[in-house]
PDB file of C-alpha atoms in Angstrom:
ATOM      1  CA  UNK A   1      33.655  92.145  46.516  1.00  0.00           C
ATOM      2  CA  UNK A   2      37.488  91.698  46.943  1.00  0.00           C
ATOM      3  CA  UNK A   3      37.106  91.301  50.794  1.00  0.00           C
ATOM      4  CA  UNK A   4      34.373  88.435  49.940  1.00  0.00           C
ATOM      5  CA  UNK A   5      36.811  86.886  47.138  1.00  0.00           C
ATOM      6  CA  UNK A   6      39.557  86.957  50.086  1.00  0.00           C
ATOM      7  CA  UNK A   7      37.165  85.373  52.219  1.00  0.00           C
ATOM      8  CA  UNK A   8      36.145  82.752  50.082  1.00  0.00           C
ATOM      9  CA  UNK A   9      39.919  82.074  49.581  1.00  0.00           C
ATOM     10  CA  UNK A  10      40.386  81.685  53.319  1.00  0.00           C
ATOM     11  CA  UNK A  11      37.481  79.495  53.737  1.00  0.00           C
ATOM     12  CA  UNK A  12      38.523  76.993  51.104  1.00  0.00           C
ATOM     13  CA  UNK A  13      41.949  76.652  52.320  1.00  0.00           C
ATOM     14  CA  UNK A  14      40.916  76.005  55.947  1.00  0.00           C
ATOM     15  CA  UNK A  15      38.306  73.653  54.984  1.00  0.00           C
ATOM     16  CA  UNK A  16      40.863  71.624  53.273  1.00  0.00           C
ATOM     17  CA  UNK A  17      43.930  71.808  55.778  1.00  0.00           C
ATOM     18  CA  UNK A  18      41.576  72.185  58.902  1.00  0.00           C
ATOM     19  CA  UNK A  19      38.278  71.048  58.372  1.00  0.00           C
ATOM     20  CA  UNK A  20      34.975  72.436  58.370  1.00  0.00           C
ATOM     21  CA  UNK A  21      34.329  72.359  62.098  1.00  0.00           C
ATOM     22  CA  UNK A  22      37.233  74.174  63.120  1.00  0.00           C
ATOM     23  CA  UNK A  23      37.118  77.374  65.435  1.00  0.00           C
ATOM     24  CA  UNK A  24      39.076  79.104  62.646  1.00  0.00           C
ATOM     25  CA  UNK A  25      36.418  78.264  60.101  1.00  0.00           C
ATOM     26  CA  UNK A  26      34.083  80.043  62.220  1.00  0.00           C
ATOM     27  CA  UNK A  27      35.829  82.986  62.142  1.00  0.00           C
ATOM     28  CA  UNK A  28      35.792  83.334  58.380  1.00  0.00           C
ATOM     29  CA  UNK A  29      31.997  82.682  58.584  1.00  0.00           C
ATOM     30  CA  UNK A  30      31.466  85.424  60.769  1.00  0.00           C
ATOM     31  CA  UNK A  31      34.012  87.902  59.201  1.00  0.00           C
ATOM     32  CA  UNK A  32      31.813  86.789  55.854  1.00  0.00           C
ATOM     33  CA  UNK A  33      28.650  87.617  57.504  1.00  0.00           C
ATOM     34  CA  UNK A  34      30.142  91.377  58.446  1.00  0.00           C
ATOM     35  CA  UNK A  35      31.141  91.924  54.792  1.00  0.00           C
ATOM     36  CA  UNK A  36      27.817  91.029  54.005  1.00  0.00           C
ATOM     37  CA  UNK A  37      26.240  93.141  56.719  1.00  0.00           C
ATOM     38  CA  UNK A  38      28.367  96.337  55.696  1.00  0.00           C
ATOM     39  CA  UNK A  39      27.365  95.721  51.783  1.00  0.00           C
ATOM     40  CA  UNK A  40      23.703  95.683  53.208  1.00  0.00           C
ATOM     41  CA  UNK A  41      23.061  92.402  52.097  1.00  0.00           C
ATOM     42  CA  UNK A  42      21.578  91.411  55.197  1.00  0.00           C
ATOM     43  CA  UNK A  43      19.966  87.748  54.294  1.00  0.00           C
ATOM     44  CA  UNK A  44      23.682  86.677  53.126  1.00  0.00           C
ATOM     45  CA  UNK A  45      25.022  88.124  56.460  1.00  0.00           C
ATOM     46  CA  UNK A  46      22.326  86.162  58.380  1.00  0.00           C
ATOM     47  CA  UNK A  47      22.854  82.891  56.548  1.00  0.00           C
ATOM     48  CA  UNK A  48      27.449  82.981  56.971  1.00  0.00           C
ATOM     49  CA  UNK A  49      26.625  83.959  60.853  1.00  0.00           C
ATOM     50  CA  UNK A  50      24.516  81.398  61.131  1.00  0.00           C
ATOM     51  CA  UNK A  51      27.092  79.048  59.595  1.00  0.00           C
ATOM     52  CA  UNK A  52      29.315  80.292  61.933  1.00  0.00           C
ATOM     53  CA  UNK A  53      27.247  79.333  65.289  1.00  0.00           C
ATOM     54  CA  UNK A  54      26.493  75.574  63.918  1.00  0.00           C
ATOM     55  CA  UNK A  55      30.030  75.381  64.029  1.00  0.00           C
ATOM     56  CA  UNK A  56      31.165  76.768  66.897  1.00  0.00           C
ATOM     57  CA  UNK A  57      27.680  75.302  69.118  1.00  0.00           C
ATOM     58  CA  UNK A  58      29.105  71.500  67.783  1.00  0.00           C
ATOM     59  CA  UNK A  59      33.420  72.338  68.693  1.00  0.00           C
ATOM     60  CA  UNK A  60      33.362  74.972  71.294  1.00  0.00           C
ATOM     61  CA  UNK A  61      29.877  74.091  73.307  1.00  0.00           C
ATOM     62  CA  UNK A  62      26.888  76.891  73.597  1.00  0.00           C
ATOM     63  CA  UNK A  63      28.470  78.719  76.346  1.00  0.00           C
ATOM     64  CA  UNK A  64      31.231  79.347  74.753  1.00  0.00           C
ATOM     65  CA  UNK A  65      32.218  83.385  74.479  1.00  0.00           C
ATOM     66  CA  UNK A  66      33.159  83.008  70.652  1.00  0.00           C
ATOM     67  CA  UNK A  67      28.919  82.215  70.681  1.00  0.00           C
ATOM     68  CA  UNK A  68      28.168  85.260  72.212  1.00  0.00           C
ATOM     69  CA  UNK A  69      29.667  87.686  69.816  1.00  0.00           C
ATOM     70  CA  UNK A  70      27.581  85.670  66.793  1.00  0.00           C
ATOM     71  CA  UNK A  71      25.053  86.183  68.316  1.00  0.00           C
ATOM     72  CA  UNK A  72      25.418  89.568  69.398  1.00  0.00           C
ATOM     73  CA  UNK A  73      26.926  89.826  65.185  1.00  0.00           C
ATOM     74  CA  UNK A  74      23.183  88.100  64.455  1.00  0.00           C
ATOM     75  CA  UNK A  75      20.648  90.742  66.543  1.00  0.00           C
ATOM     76  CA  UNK A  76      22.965  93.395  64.905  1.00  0.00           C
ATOM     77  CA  UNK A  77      22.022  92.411  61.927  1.00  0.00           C
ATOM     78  CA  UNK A  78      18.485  91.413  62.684  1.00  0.00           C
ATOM     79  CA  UNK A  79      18.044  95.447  64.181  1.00  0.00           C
ATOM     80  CA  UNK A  80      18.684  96.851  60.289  1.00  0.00           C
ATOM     81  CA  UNK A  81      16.541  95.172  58.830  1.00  0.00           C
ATOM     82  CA  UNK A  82      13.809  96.272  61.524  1.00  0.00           C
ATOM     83  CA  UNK A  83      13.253  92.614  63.045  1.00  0.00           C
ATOM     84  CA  UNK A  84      13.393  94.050  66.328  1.00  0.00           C
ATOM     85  CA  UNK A  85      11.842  90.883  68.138  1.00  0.00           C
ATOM     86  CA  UNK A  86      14.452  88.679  66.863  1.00  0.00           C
ATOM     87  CA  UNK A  87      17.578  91.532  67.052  1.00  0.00           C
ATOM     88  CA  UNK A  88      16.087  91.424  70.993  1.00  0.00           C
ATOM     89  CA  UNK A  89      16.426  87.162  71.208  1.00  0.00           C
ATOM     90  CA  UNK A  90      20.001  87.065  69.526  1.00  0.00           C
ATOM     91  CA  UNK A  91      21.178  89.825  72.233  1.00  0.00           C
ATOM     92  CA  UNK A  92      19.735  88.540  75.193  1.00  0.00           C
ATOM     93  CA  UNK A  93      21.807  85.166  74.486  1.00  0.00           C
ATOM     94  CA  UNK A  94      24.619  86.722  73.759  1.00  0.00           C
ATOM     95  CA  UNK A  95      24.397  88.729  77.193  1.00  0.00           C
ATOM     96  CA  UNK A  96      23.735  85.086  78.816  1.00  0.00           C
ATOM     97  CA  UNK A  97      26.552  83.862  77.291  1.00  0.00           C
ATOM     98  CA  UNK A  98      28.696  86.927  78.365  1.00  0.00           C
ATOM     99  CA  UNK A  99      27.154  86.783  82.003  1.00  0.00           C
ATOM    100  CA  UNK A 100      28.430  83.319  82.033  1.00  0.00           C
ATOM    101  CA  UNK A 101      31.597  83.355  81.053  1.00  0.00           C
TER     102      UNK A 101
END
């Protein structure tokens, strides 16, 4: 819960002296999303990752390699909690992304 706090901190901070579509911002989402993933809270983690791609599809483009590791952060997540179909999806673009780039 302190990590999440910390996070939460961060995310505020940036959102006021970056903005919310800020590479940076990203970052927190994602690092949010592992906290989540590691407390098992895996519909949190899938929601702050997802946050995280939005942002960095609209500032850093889809083929970007910061998209790839969401993604690859989003079939992770989708694998524990047995979606297997989806966990599949999410790592096949993040290997497209990698290919690419």
């Amino acid at each position: 819960d302190k990590a999440l706090q910390m996070h939460e901190r961060a995310l505020k901070i940036q959102k006021a002296v970056l903005d919310e579509l800020h590479p940076d911002t990203a970052s927190t989402y994602n690092n949010m999303g592992t906290t989540y993933f590691r407390k098992g809270e895996y519909d949190k983690a899938l929601e702050k990752h997802g946050e995280a791609l939005k942002i960095q599809s609209a500032v850093l483009g889809e083929q970007h390699a910061n998209m790839a590791g969401s993604y690859n952060n989003m079939g992770t997540v989708h694998y524990s909690k047995g979606e297997y179909n989806k966990s599949m999806q999410m790592h096949e673009k993040a290997l497209q992304i990698s290919l690419a780039t």
